[in-house]
Amino acid sequence: MKPLERLNRAIVFLSAIALLVASCVLTYSVVLRYFSPQPTDWQDEFSVFLLIGVTFMSAAWVQSQRGHIGIEAVATLLPPSADRWRQRLVDVASALFCAFFAWKSWTLLHEAWVEGYVSSSSWSPPLWIPYLTMALGMSLLTLQILVQVFRRP
Amino acid sequence: MSVLQVGVLYGGATLLAMFSGMPIAFALGLVATAFMVAFMPAAALDTVTQNVYEEMSSITLLSIPLFILKGAAIGRSPAGKDLYSALHVWMSRIPGGLGIANVFACALFAAMAGSSPATCSAIGSAGIPEMRQRGYPGGFAAGLIAAGGTLGILLPPSITMILYAVASEQSLGRLFLAGIGPALLLVAFFAGYAAWRYRFETRRARTTRAGGGIDSALLSTESYTLRQRFAALPRVLPFVILLTGVMVALYGGFATPSETAGLGAVLALVLIAVIYDTWRPRQLDPILVNTIRESTMLMMIIGMSLLYSYVMSYLHISQSAAEWIVSMHFSRWVLLAAILVLVVVLGFFLPPVSIILMTAPIILPPLKAAGFDLVWFGVVMTIVMEMGLIHPPVGLNLFVIKNIAPDIPLSDVIWGVLPFVALMMVAVVVLCFAPEIAVWLPDKLITTTR
């Protein structure tokens, strides 16, 4: 198995656990409210961090499965040779966008780390945590698309 | 450049990127950032990722993966088959009861799973062979299931409605309740059509038999003993527990709509572990992996759609378009009709998620100015987008049906679906004349405006 593939598998495994943990945390806050109607605030934000992490970190694996859907109506009308070029062009454009987004995520992460940004809630966890998953996830996604561009049959 | 020119360019670039076959998420993100580079100050570019994060980091939006998890857990278990056979046993006495049982099974399952394709494959894989075996035409059976599956985005908890609530800033609790009446109306329409079609087909089968033709399976009757009937009941129980558990938590004030996503997922996983013995990591693996695949794809589209509409409003495209529509002084119903036609056309190509987030800033202000209740419109728009799920070329449900019943020709499926599309249009018209069908329940149950 290639290293990237192995990494993606590991991330999917962790994402699955994160999904289960987020479900349990939200359930816990319902149960808690049933017994004491005091407002609690960390559960929502904790779940947000987990689910943002799941979304961005597993984006590369979804791309490896070609799971990000697009409109294929025109593609099916093209002759196979032209379609190969279209696919390559589309992948390069996707990689460009993802690389830009990844770069801006890293600068955002740097800013949040240096300035010590925290979330505006009363629990106020540091924001570099979700930003880190965005930066890592988008970088991995860019890498994955590039691998697909160059390793074409 | 004038706003009009930028707007036309924005629309053109979007069409080009979309039809190139680029993944929808990246196409929207690319167009948005390209226009940021061209028309916005450089400082705006530095905050692009922060914008996306801030728009996405709402627990309401991020409850979507958990609703998908709940749907996947229920969808992958034999629960759909059990629900279907229990309803079938109970309704076999009614003429056309088999078709009606399928409609009810679809509606109940959709309310549980919250996903159209999952409903189609769960109920359809049991229901379509059964209906065809009993002599129902293949196209009709396929159309019934495809249409029944679409109830999933109308009944709570619907992902489409979550997005509409976020985009229109309406109360999600109200919106969920407002979908129930119209969903029941559609169930009644579909069931009525199934019963009528059954009478029509049996009459034709009798004429064939009287004329010396082959005997149709439609004419044979079957009966179940009382014991058989009650033996089927416990199989429906998990559904009842899950539905009432989540509803009581939500409307009893113990849970916010997003918390019910977590609660529902946990309940669903516990139920399939207890009832269907599905708890080993190997059994849970496909459920979780499919959830991640679907939810990541969807959340990436949502995130980038939010960026897309942020740029559209920064460049004043959405405001100008909305003002322009208002300045045309259409009469209320012309405006509504024009907007619904736009939604139908977009539905040919785009999933409901992107339609809502891309069009909401343009179409909602004129509708509000014209005095429409935006909760009511959310329900109407959802029904119209449901039609997009079952008509070609994208018609997601059609492909699901094609997968579970490959031997029914696609043309039969499409002809079978058309009557249901017509019924949905009738439902939209009925809702225009009687908006109470949608808003009565939320008005009754939610007194304070949240």
Coordinates of C-alpha atoms in Angstrom, one line a residue:
Chain A
M1 CA 0.0 0.0 0.0
K2 CA 1.3 3.5 -0.9
P3 CA 2.1 5.8 2.0
L4 CA -0.6 8.3 1.0
E5 CA -3.2 5.6 0.8
R6 CA -2.1 4.3 4.3
L7 CA -2.4 7.8 5.7
N8 CA -5.8 8.3 4.2
R9 CA -7.0 5.0 5.7
A10 CA -5.8 6.0 9.1
I11 CA -7.6 9.3 8.8
V12 CA -10.8 7.7 7.9
F13 CA -10.5 5.4 10.9
L14 CA -9.9 8.5 13.2
S15 CA -12.8 10.3 11.5
A16 CA -15.2 7.5 12.2
I17 CA -14.2 7.6 15.8
A18 CA -14.7 11.4 15.8
L19 CA -18.2 11.0 14.4
L20 CA -19.1 8.6 17.2
V21 CA -17.6 10.8 19.8
A22 CA -19.5 13.9 18.5
S23 CA -22.8 11.9 18.6
C24 CA -22.2 10.8 22.1
V25 CA -21.2 14.3 23.3
L26 CA -24.4 15.8 21.8
T27 CA -26.5 13.0 23.4
Y28 CA -24.8 13.7 26.7
S29 CA -25.8 17.3 26.5
V30 CA -29.5 16.3 25.9
V31 CA -29.4 14.0 28.9
L32 CA -27.7 16.7 31.0
R33 CA -30.4 19.2 30.1
Y34 CA -33.1 16.7 31.1
F35 CA -31.7 16.5 34.6
S36 CA -30.5 20.0 35.2
P37 CA -31.7 22.9 33.0
Q38 CA -28.4 24.8 33.5
P39 CA -26.8 26.0 30.2
T40 CA -23.7 24.2 29.2
D41 CA -21.7 25.4 26.3
W42 CA -18.7 23.2 25.6
Q43 CA -20.5 20.3 23.9
D44 CA -21.6 22.2 20.8
E45 CA -18.2 23.7 20.2
F46 CA -16.4 20.5 20.9
S47 CA -18.6 18.8 18.3
V48 CA -18.0 21.6 15.8
F49 CA -14.2 21.1 16.2
L50 CA -14.6 17.3 15.7
L51 CA -16.9 17.7 12.7
I52 CA -14.8 20.4 11.0
G53 CA -11.8 18.1 11.5
V54 CA -13.7 15.1 9.9
T55 CA -14.8 17.2 6.9
F56 CA -11.4 18.6 6.0
M57 CA -9.1 15.7 7.0
S58 CA -11.1 13.1 5.1
A59 CA -11.5 15.3 2.0
A60 CA -8.4 13.8 0.4
W61 CA -9.6 10.2 0.9
V62 CA -13.0 11.1 -0.6
Q63 CA -11.0 12.6 -3.6
S64 CA -9.0 9.4 -3.9
Q65 CA -12.3 7.6 -4.4
R66 CA -13.5 10.4 -6.8
G67 CA -16.3 11.0 -4.4
H68 CA -16.6 14.8 -4.8
I69 CA -19.4 14.9 -7.3
G70 CA -19.5 17.1 -10.4
I71 CA -21.8 17.6 -13.4
E72 CA -20.7 14.9 -15.8
A73 CA -23.4 15.6 -18.5
V74 CA -21.0 17.3 -20.9
A75 CA -18.1 14.9 -20.2
T76 CA -20.1 12.0 -21.5
L77 CA -20.6 13.7 -24.9
L78 CA -16.9 14.2 -25.6
P79 CA -14.8 11.6 -27.5
P80 CA -12.6 9.6 -25.1
S81 CA -9.3 11.3 -26.1
A82 CA -10.8 14.8 -25.5
D83 CA -12.3 13.7 -22.3
R84 CA -8.9 12.6 -21.0
W85 CA -7.7 16.1 -21.6
R86 CA -10.8 17.6 -20.0
Q87 CA -10.3 15.4 -16.9
R88 CA -6.6 16.4 -16.6
L89 CA -7.5 20.1 -17.0
V90 CA -10.2 19.9 -14.4
D91 CA -7.8 18.1 -11.9
V92 CA -5.1 20.8 -12.4
A93 CA -7.7 23.6 -11.8
S94 CA -9.0 21.8 -8.7
A95 CA -5.4 21.3 -7.4
L96 CA -4.7 25.1 -8.0
F97 CA -7.7 26.1 -5.9
C98 CA -7.0 23.6 -3.2
A99 CA -3.4 24.7 -3.0
F100 CA -4.4 28.3 -2.7
F101 CA -6.9 27.4 0.1
A102 CA -4.3 25.3 1.9
W103 CA -1.8 28.2 1.7
K104 CA -4.3 30.6 3.2
S105 CA -5.2 28.1 5.9
W106 CA -1.5 27.8 6.9
T107 CA -1.2 31.6 7.2
L108 CA -4.4 31.7 9.2
L109 CA -3.1 29.0 11.5
H110 CA 0.1 31.0 12.0
E111 CA -1.8 34.1 12.8
A112 CA -4.1 32.3 15.2
W113 CA -1.1 30.7 16.9
V114 CA 0.9 33.9 17.3
E115 CA -1.9 36.1 18.3
G116 CA -3.5 33.4 20.5
Y117 CA -7.0 33.6 18.9
V118 CA -9.7 31.9 21.0
S119 CA -13.3 31.3 20.2
S120 CA -15.8 33.9 21.4
S121 CA -17.8 31.6 23.6
S122 CA -17.4 31.4 27.4
W123 CA -15.5 28.1 27.1
S124 CA -13.2 29.9 24.6
P125 CA -11.0 27.1 23.2
P126 CA -8.0 28.1 21.0
L127 CA -8.9 28.4 17.4
W128 CA -5.6 27.0 16.1
I129 CA -7.0 23.5 16.6
P130 CA -9.7 23.6 13.9
Y131 CA -7.4 25.8 11.7
L132 CA -4.8 23.1 11.9
T133 CA -7.2 20.5 10.6
M134 CA -8.2 22.8 7.8
A135 CA -4.5 23.5 6.8
L136 CA -3.5 19.8 7.0
G137 CA -6.6 18.5 5.3
M138 CA -6.5 21.0 2.4
S139 CA -2.7 20.3 1.9
L140 CA -3.4 16.6 1.8
L141 CA -6.2 17.1 -0.6
T142 CA -3.9 19.1 -2.9
L143 CA -1.3 16.3 -2.8
Q144 CA -4.0 13.7 -3.5
I145 CA -5.2 15.5 -6.6
L146 CA -1.6 16.0 -7.9
V147 CA -1.0 12.3 -7.4
Q148 CA -4.1 11.6 -9.5
V149 CA -2.9 14.0 -12.2
F150 CA 0.5 12.4 -12.6
R151 CA -0.5 8.8 -12.0
R152 CA -2.9 8.5 -14.9
P153 CA -3.2 5.3 -16.9
Chain B
M1 CA -17.0 47.4 -14.6
S2 CA -20.7 47.7 -13.6
V3 CA -22.3 45.4 -11.2
L4 CA -24.4 44.0 -14.1
Q5 CA -21.3 43.1 -16.1
V6 CA -19.5 41.5 -13.1
G7 CA -22.7 39.6 -12.3
V8 CA -23.0 38.2 -15.8
L9 CA -19.4 37.3 -15.8
Y10 CA -19.8 35.6 -12.5
G11 CA -22.7 33.6 -13.7
G12 CA -20.9 32.7 -17.0
A13 CA -17.8 31.6 -15.2
T14 CA -19.8 29.5 -12.8
L15 CA -21.6 27.7 -15.7
L16 CA -18.3 27.0 -17.4
A17 CA -16.7 25.6 -14.3
M18 CA -19.7 23.5 -13.4
F19 CA -20.2 22.0 -16.9
S20 CA -16.5 21.2 -17.2
G21 CA -17.2 18.3 -14.9
M22 CA -15.1 19.8 -12.1
P23 CA -16.3 18.7 -8.6
I24 CA -19.0 21.1 -7.6
A25 CA -17.2 22.1 -4.4
F26 CA -13.9 23.0 -6.2
A27 CA -15.7 24.7 -9.1
L28 CA -17.6 27.1 -6.7
G29 CA -14.4 27.7 -4.7
L30 CA -12.3 28.4 -7.8
V31 CA -14.8 30.9 -9.3
A32 CA -15.2 32.7 -6.0
T33 CA -11.5 33.0 -5.4
A34 CA -10.8 34.1 -9.0
F35 CA -13.3 36.9 -8.6
M36 CA -11.8 37.8 -5.2
V37 CA -8.4 38.2 -6.9
A38 CA -9.9 40.2 -9.8
F39 CA -12.4 42.5 -8.1
M40 CA -11.8 42.6 -4.3
P41 CA -9.0 44.2 -2.3
A42 CA -6.1 42.0 -1.5
A43 CA -6.9 42.1 2.2
A44 CA -10.2 40.2 1.5
L45 CA -8.1 37.4 0.1
D46 CA -6.3 36.9 3.3
T47 CA -9.4 36.2 5.2
V48 CA -10.9 33.8 2.7
T49 CA -10.3 30.7 4.9
Q50 CA -11.4 32.5 8.0
N51 CA -14.7 33.3 6.2
V52 CA -15.3 29.7 5.3
Y53 CA -14.5 28.5 8.8
E54 CA -16.8 31.1 10.4
E55 CA -19.7 30.2 8.1
M56 CA -19.2 26.5 8.5
S57 CA -18.6 26.4 12.2
S58 CA -22.2 26.4 13.2
I59 CA -23.5 23.3 15.0
T60 CA -26.7 23.5 12.9
L61 CA -24.8 22.9 9.7
L62 CA -22.4 20.5 11.2
S63 CA -25.2 18.3 12.5
I64 CA -25.6 17.2 8.9
P65 CA -22.9 14.5 9.1
L66 CA -24.6 13.1 12.2
F67 CA -28.0 13.0 10.5
I68 CA -26.3 11.1 7.6
L69 CA -24.8 8.7 10.2
K70 CA -28.2 8.0 11.6
G71 CA -29.6 7.4 8.1
A72 CA -26.7 5.1 7.1
A73 CA -27.2 3.1 10.3
I74 CA -30.9 2.5 9.7
G75 CA -30.4 2.2 5.9
R76 CA -27.8 -0.5 6.1
S77 CA -29.8 -2.6 8.6
P78 CA -32.7 -4.9 7.5
A79 CA -35.0 -2.4 9.2
G80 CA -36.4 -1.2 5.9
K81 CA -37.4 -4.7 4.8
D82 CA -39.0 -5.5 8.1
L83 CA -41.0 -2.3 8.1
Y84 CA -42.1 -3.0 4.6
S85 CA -43.3 -6.5 5.3
A86 CA -45.1 -5.5 8.4
L87 CA -47.1 -2.9 6.6
H88 CA -47.7 -5.3 3.7
V89 CA -49.2 -7.9 6.0
W90 CA -51.5 -5.3 7.6
M91 CA -52.7 -3.7 4.5
S92 CA -53.1 -6.7 2.2
R93 CA -56.9 -6.6 2.7
I94 CA -57.3 -3.1 1.1
P95 CA -57.7 -3.1 -2.7
G96 CA -54.3 -1.8 -3.9
G97 CA -53.0 -2.2 -0.4
L98 CA -49.6 -3.3 -1.6
G99 CA -48.9 -0.1 -3.4
I100 CA -50.2 1.9 -0.4
A101 CA -48.1 -0.1 1.9
N102 CA -45.1 0.9 -0.2
V103 CA -45.9 4.6 0.0
F104 CA -46.3 4.4 3.8
A105 CA -43.1 2.4 4.2
C106 CA -41.3 5.0 2.2
A107 CA -42.7 7.9 4.2
L108 CA -41.9 6.3 7.6
F109 CA -38.5 5.2 6.5
A110 CA -37.7 8.6 5.0
A111 CA -38.6 10.3 8.3
M112 CA -36.2 8.0 10.0
A113 CA -33.3 8.0 7.6
G114 CA -33.7 11.6 6.2
S115 CA -32.3 10.6 2.9
S116 CA -34.0 10.0 -0.4
P117 CA -31.6 7.6 -2.1
A118 CA -31.3 5.5 1.1
T119 CA -35.1 5.3 1.3
C120 CA -35.4 4.2 -2.3
S121 CA -32.9 1.4 -2.0
A122 CA -34.1 0.2 1.4
I123 CA -37.8 0.0 0.6
G124 CA -37.4 -0.5 -3.1
S125 CA -35.2 -3.6 -2.9
A126 CA -38.0 -5.3 -1.0
G127 CA -41.0 -3.5 -2.5
I128 CA -40.2 -3.5 -6.2
P129 CA -39.8 -7.2 -6.7
E130 CA -42.9 -7.9 -4.5
M131 CA -45.0 -5.5 -6.6
R132 CA -43.8 -6.9 -9.9
Q133 CA -44.4 -10.4 -8.7
R134 CA -48.0 -9.5 -7.9
G135 CA -48.5 -8.2 -11.4
Y136 CA -47.9 -4.5 -11.0
P137 CA -46.2 -2.9 -14.0
G138 CA -42.5 -2.4 -13.5
G139 CA -42.6 1.2 -14.4
F140 CA -45.3 2.0 -11.9
A141 CA -43.5 0.1 -9.2
A142 CA -40.3 2.0 -9.9
G143 CA -42.1 5.4 -10.1
L144 CA -43.9 4.8 -6.8
I145 CA -40.6 4.0 -5.0
A146 CA -38.7 6.9 -6.6
A147 CA -41.4 9.3 -5.6
G148 CA -41.9 7.9 -2.1
G149 CA -38.2 8.2 -1.5
T150 CA -38.4 12.0 -2.1
L151 CA -40.5 12.4 1.0
G152 CA -37.2 12.1 2.9
I153 CA -36.3 15.7 2.2
L154 CA -39.7 17.0 3.3
L155 CA -40.1 15.1 6.6
P156 CA -38.0 16.1 9.6
P157 CA -35.0 15.8 10.0
S158 CA -34.4 16.9 6.5
I159 CA -30.9 18.1 5.5
T160 CA -32.4 20.3 2.8
M161 CA -34.4 22.1 5.4
I162 CA -31.4 22.5 7.7
L163 CA -29.7 24.4 4.9
Y164 CA -32.8 26.4 4.1
A165 CA -33.1 27.4 7.7
V166 CA -29.5 28.6 7.8
A167 CA -29.8 30.4 4.4
S168 CA -33.1 32.1 5.2
E169 CA -32.5 32.6 8.9
Q170 CA -35.8 31.0 9.8
S171 CA -36.4 28.8 12.8
L172 CA -35.5 25.2 12.0
G173 CA -38.0 23.8 14.5
R174 CA -40.8 25.7 12.7
L175 CA -39.6 24.6 9.3
F176 CA -39.4 20.9 10.4
L177 CA -43.0 21.1 11.6
A178 CA -44.2 22.9 8.5
G179 CA -43.0 20.0 6.3
I180 CA -45.2 17.5 8.0
G181 CA -48.6 18.6 6.7
P182 CA -47.5 18.8 3.0
A183 CA -45.7 15.5 3.4
L184 CA -48.9 13.9 4.6
L185 CA -50.7 15.5 1.7
L186 CA -48.2 14.0 -0.8
V187 CA -48.6 10.6 1.0
A188 CA -52.3 10.8 0.5
F189 CA -51.9 11.8 -3.2
F190 CA -49.5 8.9 -3.8
A191 CA -51.6 6.4 -2.0
G192 CA -54.7 7.5 -3.8
Y193 CA -53.0 7.2 -7.1
A194 CA -51.7 3.7 -6.2
A195 CA -55.2 2.6 -5.3
W196 CA -56.7 4.1 -8.5
R197 CA -53.9 2.5 -10.6
Y198 CA -54.6 -0.8 -9.0
R199 CA -58.3 -0.7 -10.0
F200 CA -57.4 0.3 -13.5
E201 CA -54.9 -2.5 -13.9
T202 CA -57.1 -5.2 -12.3
R203 CA -60.0 -4.2 -14.6
R204 CA -57.6 -4.6 -17.6
A205 CA -56.4 -7.9 -16.3
R206 CA -60.0 -9.2 -16.0
T207 CA -60.8 -8.2 -19.5
T208 CA -57.7 -10.0 -20.7
R209 CA -58.7 -13.1 -18.7
A210 CA -62.3 -13.0 -20.0
G211 CA -61.0 -12.7 -23.5
G212 CA -59.1 -16.0 -23.0
G213 CA -55.8 -14.3 -22.3
I214 CA -53.3 -15.2 -19.6
D215 CA -54.3 -14.9 -15.9
S216 CA -52.5 -12.0 -14.2
A217 CA -51.0 -12.2 -10.7
L218 CA -53.0 -9.1 -9.9
L219 CA -56.2 -11.1 -9.6
S220 CA -55.0 -13.6 -7.1
T221 CA -55.8 -12.7 -3.5
E222 CA -53.8 -13.5 -0.4
S223 CA -54.7 -13.4 3.3
Y224 CA -52.8 -13.4 6.5
T225 CA -54.1 -14.8 9.8
L226 CA -54.4 -12.6 12.8
R227 CA -51.5 -14.4 14.4
Q228 CA -49.3 -13.5 11.4
R229 CA -50.4 -9.9 11.6
F230 CA -49.5 -9.5 15.3
A231 CA -46.2 -11.4 14.8
A232 CA -45.2 -8.7 12.3
L233 CA -45.9 -5.8 14.7
P234 CA -42.7 -5.9 16.9
R235 CA -40.6 -5.3 13.8
V236 CA -42.1 -1.8 13.5
L237 CA -41.3 -1.0 17.1
P238 CA -37.7 0.2 16.6
F239 CA -39.0 2.8 14.1
V240 CA -41.6 4.0 16.5
I241 CA -39.1 4.2 19.3
L242 CA -36.6 6.2 17.2
L243 CA -39.2 8.6 15.8
T244 CA -40.9 9.3 19.1
G245 CA -37.7 9.5 21.0
V246 CA -36.3 12.1 18.8
M247 CA -39.5 14.1 18.4
V248 CA -40.1 14.1 22.2
A249 CA -36.6 15.3 22.8
L250 CA -36.9 18.1 20.2
Y251 CA -40.4 19.4 20.9
G252 CA -40.3 18.7 24.6
G253 CA -37.5 21.3 24.8
F254 CA -34.8 18.8 25.9
A255 CA -32.8 19.1 22.7
T256 CA -31.9 21.6 20.0
P257 CA -32.4 20.4 16.4
S258 CA -28.6 19.8 16.1
E259 CA -28.5 17.8 19.3
T260 CA -31.3 15.5 18.0
A261 CA -28.8 14.6 15.2
G262 CA -26.4 13.2 17.8
L263 CA -29.2 11.7 19.8
G264 CA -30.7 10.1 16.7
A265 CA -27.4 8.7 15.6
V266 CA -26.7 7.2 19.0
L267 CA -30.3 5.8 19.2
A268 CA -30.1 4.3 15.7
L269 CA -26.7 2.6 16.5
V270 CA -28.0 1.2 19.8
L271 CA -31.2 -0.1 18.1
I272 CA -29.4 -1.9 15.3
A273 CA -27.0 -3.3 17.8
V274 CA -29.8 -4.7 20.0
I275 CA -32.3 -5.8 17.4
Y276 CA -30.1 -6.8 14.4
D277 CA -27.0 -7.7 16.3
T278 CA -25.0 -5.2 14.3
W279 CA -22.2 -4.0 16.6
R280 CA -19.0 -5.6 15.6
P281 CA -16.4 -3.2 14.1
R282 CA -16.5 -5.2 10.8
Q283 CA -20.3 -4.6 10.6
L284 CA -20.1 -0.9 11.5
D285 CA -17.2 -0.2 9.1
P286 CA -19.4 0.2 6.0
I287 CA -21.8 2.4 7.8
L288 CA -19.2 4.8 9.0
V289 CA -17.1 4.8 5.8
N290 CA -20.2 5.6 3.7
T291 CA -21.2 8.3 6.2
I292 CA -17.8 9.9 5.9
R293 CA -17.8 9.7 2.1
E294 CA -21.3 11.3 1.8
S295 CA -21.0 13.9 4.5
T296 CA -17.5 15.1 3.5
M297 CA -18.6 15.5 -0.1
L298 CA -21.7 17.4 1.1
M299 CA -20.0 19.6 3.7
M300 CA -17.3 20.6 1.2
I301 CA -20.0 21.7 -1.3
I302 CA -21.7 23.6 1.5
G303 CA -18.5 25.3 2.7
M304 CA -17.6 26.4 -0.8
S305 CA -21.2 27.4 -1.6
L306 CA -21.1 29.7 1.4
L307 CA -17.8 31.2 0.1
Y308 CA -19.5 31.6 -3.3
S309 CA -22.4 33.5 -2.0
Y310 CA -20.2 35.6 0.3
V311 CA -18.3 36.8 -2.8
M312 CA -21.6 37.3 -4.6
S313 CA -22.9 39.6 -1.9
Y314 CA -19.5 41.4 -1.4
L315 CA -19.6 42.3 -5.1
H316 CA -23.2 43.4 -4.7
I317 CA -24.4 40.9 -7.3
S318 CA -27.0 39.3 -5.1
Q319 CA -28.3 42.6 -3.8
S320 CA -28.6 44.1 -7.2
A321 CA -30.2 41.0 -8.7
A322 CA -32.7 41.0 -5.8
E323 CA -33.4 44.8 -6.2
W324 CA -33.8 44.3 -9.9
I325 CA -36.4 41.6 -9.4
V326 CA -38.3 43.7 -6.8
S327 CA -38.2 46.7 -9.2
M328 CA -39.9 44.7 -11.9
H329 CA -43.1 44.9 -9.9
F330 CA -44.3 41.5 -10.8
S331 CA -47.5 40.4 -9.2
R332 CA -47.0 38.0 -6.3
W333 CA -47.9 34.9 -8.1
V334 CA -46.0 35.7 -11.3
L335 CA -42.9 36.3 -9.1
L336 CA -43.5 33.0 -7.3
A337 CA -44.0 31.1 -10.5
A338 CA -40.9 32.6 -12.1
I339 CA -38.8 31.7 -9.1
L340 CA -40.1 28.1 -8.9
V341 CA -39.4 27.7 -12.6
L342 CA -35.8 28.8 -11.9
V343 CA -35.5 26.3 -9.1
V344 CA -36.8 23.5 -11.4
V345 CA -34.3 24.4 -14.1
L346 CA -31.5 24.5 -11.6
G347 CA -32.8 21.1 -10.3
F348 CA -31.9 19.6 -13.7
F349 CA -28.3 19.9 -12.9
L350 CA -27.6 20.7 -9.2
P351 CA -28.3 19.0 -5.9
P352 CA -30.7 20.8 -3.6
V353 CA -27.9 21.8 -1.3
S354 CA -26.2 24.0 -3.8
I355 CA -29.5 25.4 -5.2
I356 CA -30.5 26.7 -1.8
L357 CA -27.2 28.3 -0.8
M358 CA -26.5 29.8 -4.3
T359 CA -30.0 31.3 -4.9
A360 CA -31.2 32.2 -1.4
P361 CA -29.6 35.7 -1.3
I362 CA -31.2 36.5 -4.6
I363 CA -34.7 35.0 -4.4
L364 CA -35.6 35.4 -0.7
P365 CA -35.6 39.2 -0.4
P366 CA -38.1 39.7 -3.3
L367 CA -40.3 37.0 -1.9
K368 CA -40.2 38.5 1.5
A369 CA -41.0 41.9 0.0
A370 CA -44.0 40.4 -1.8
G371 CA -45.3 39.2 1.5
F372 CA -44.7 35.5 1.3
D373 CA -44.1 33.5 4.5
L374 CA -40.5 32.3 4.2
V375 CA -41.2 29.1 6.2
W376 CA -44.1 28.3 3.8
F377 CA -41.8 29.0 0.8
G378 CA -39.2 26.7 2.2
V379 CA -41.7 23.9 2.1
V380 CA -42.8 24.7 -1.4
M381 CA -39.2 25.0 -2.6
T382 CA -38.4 21.7 -1.1
I383 CA -41.2 20.0 -2.9
V384 CA -40.1 21.6 -6.2
M385 CA -36.5 20.4 -5.5
E386 CA -37.9 16.9 -4.8
M387 CA -39.2 16.8 -8.3
G388 CA -35.6 17.4 -9.4
L389 CA -34.6 14.2 -7.6
I390 CA -36.8 12.1 -9.8
H391 CA -36.7 13.7 -13.2
P392 CA -33.8 13.3 -15.6
P393 CA -31.0 14.1 -16.2
V394 CA -29.6 14.2 -12.7
G395 CA -32.6 12.5 -10.9
L396 CA -30.6 10.8 -8.2
N397 CA -33.4 8.4 -7.2
L398 CA -33.8 7.2 -10.8
F399 CA -30.2 5.8 -10.7
V400 CA -30.8 4.2 -7.4
I401 CA -33.9 2.4 -8.8
K402 CA -31.9 1.4 -11.9
N403 CA -29.4 -0.2 -9.5
I404 CA -31.9 -2.3 -7.6
A405 CA -34.1 -3.2 -10.5
P406 CA -31.7 -3.3 -13.5
D407 CA -34.2 -5.1 -15.8
I408 CA -36.8 -2.4 -15.8
P409 CA -35.9 -0.2 -18.9
L410 CA -35.0 3.4 -18.0
S411 CA -37.8 4.7 -20.3
D412 CA -40.4 2.7 -18.3
V413 CA -39.0 4.1 -15.1
I414 CA -39.2 7.7 -16.4
W415 CA -42.8 7.2 -17.7
G416 CA -43.6 5.6 -14.3
V417 CA -42.3 8.6 -12.5
L418 CA -44.1 11.3 -14.5
P419 CA -47.6 10.9 -12.9
F420 CA -45.9 11.4 -9.5
V421 CA -44.1 14.6 -10.8
A422 CA -47.6 15.8 -11.8
L423 CA -49.0 15.0 -8.4
M424 CA -46.2 17.0 -6.8
M425 CA -47.1 20.0 -9.0
V426 CA -50.7 19.6 -7.9
A427 CA -49.5 19.6 -4.3
V428 CA -47.6 22.9 -4.9
V429 CA -50.7 24.5 -6.3
V430 CA -52.8 23.2 -3.4
L431 CA -50.3 24.7 -1.0
C432 CA -50.5 28.1 -2.7
F433 CA -54.3 28.1 -2.1
A434 CA -54.2 26.6 1.3
P435 CA -50.9 27.6 3.0
E436 CA -52.4 26.5 6.3
I437 CA -51.5 22.9 5.4
A438 CA -47.9 23.9 6.0
V439 CA -48.0 26.6 8.7
W440 CA -51.0 25.4 10.8
L441 CA -48.9 22.8 12.7
P442 CA -46.0 25.1 13.6
D443 CA -48.3 28.0 14.5
K444 CA -50.3 25.6 16.8
L445 CA -47.3 24.0 18.5
I446 CA -44.8 26.9 18.6
T447 CA -46.4 29.9 20.2
T448 CA -43.4 32.0 21.0
T449 CA -41.4 33.0 18.0
R450 CA -37.9 31.6 18.5

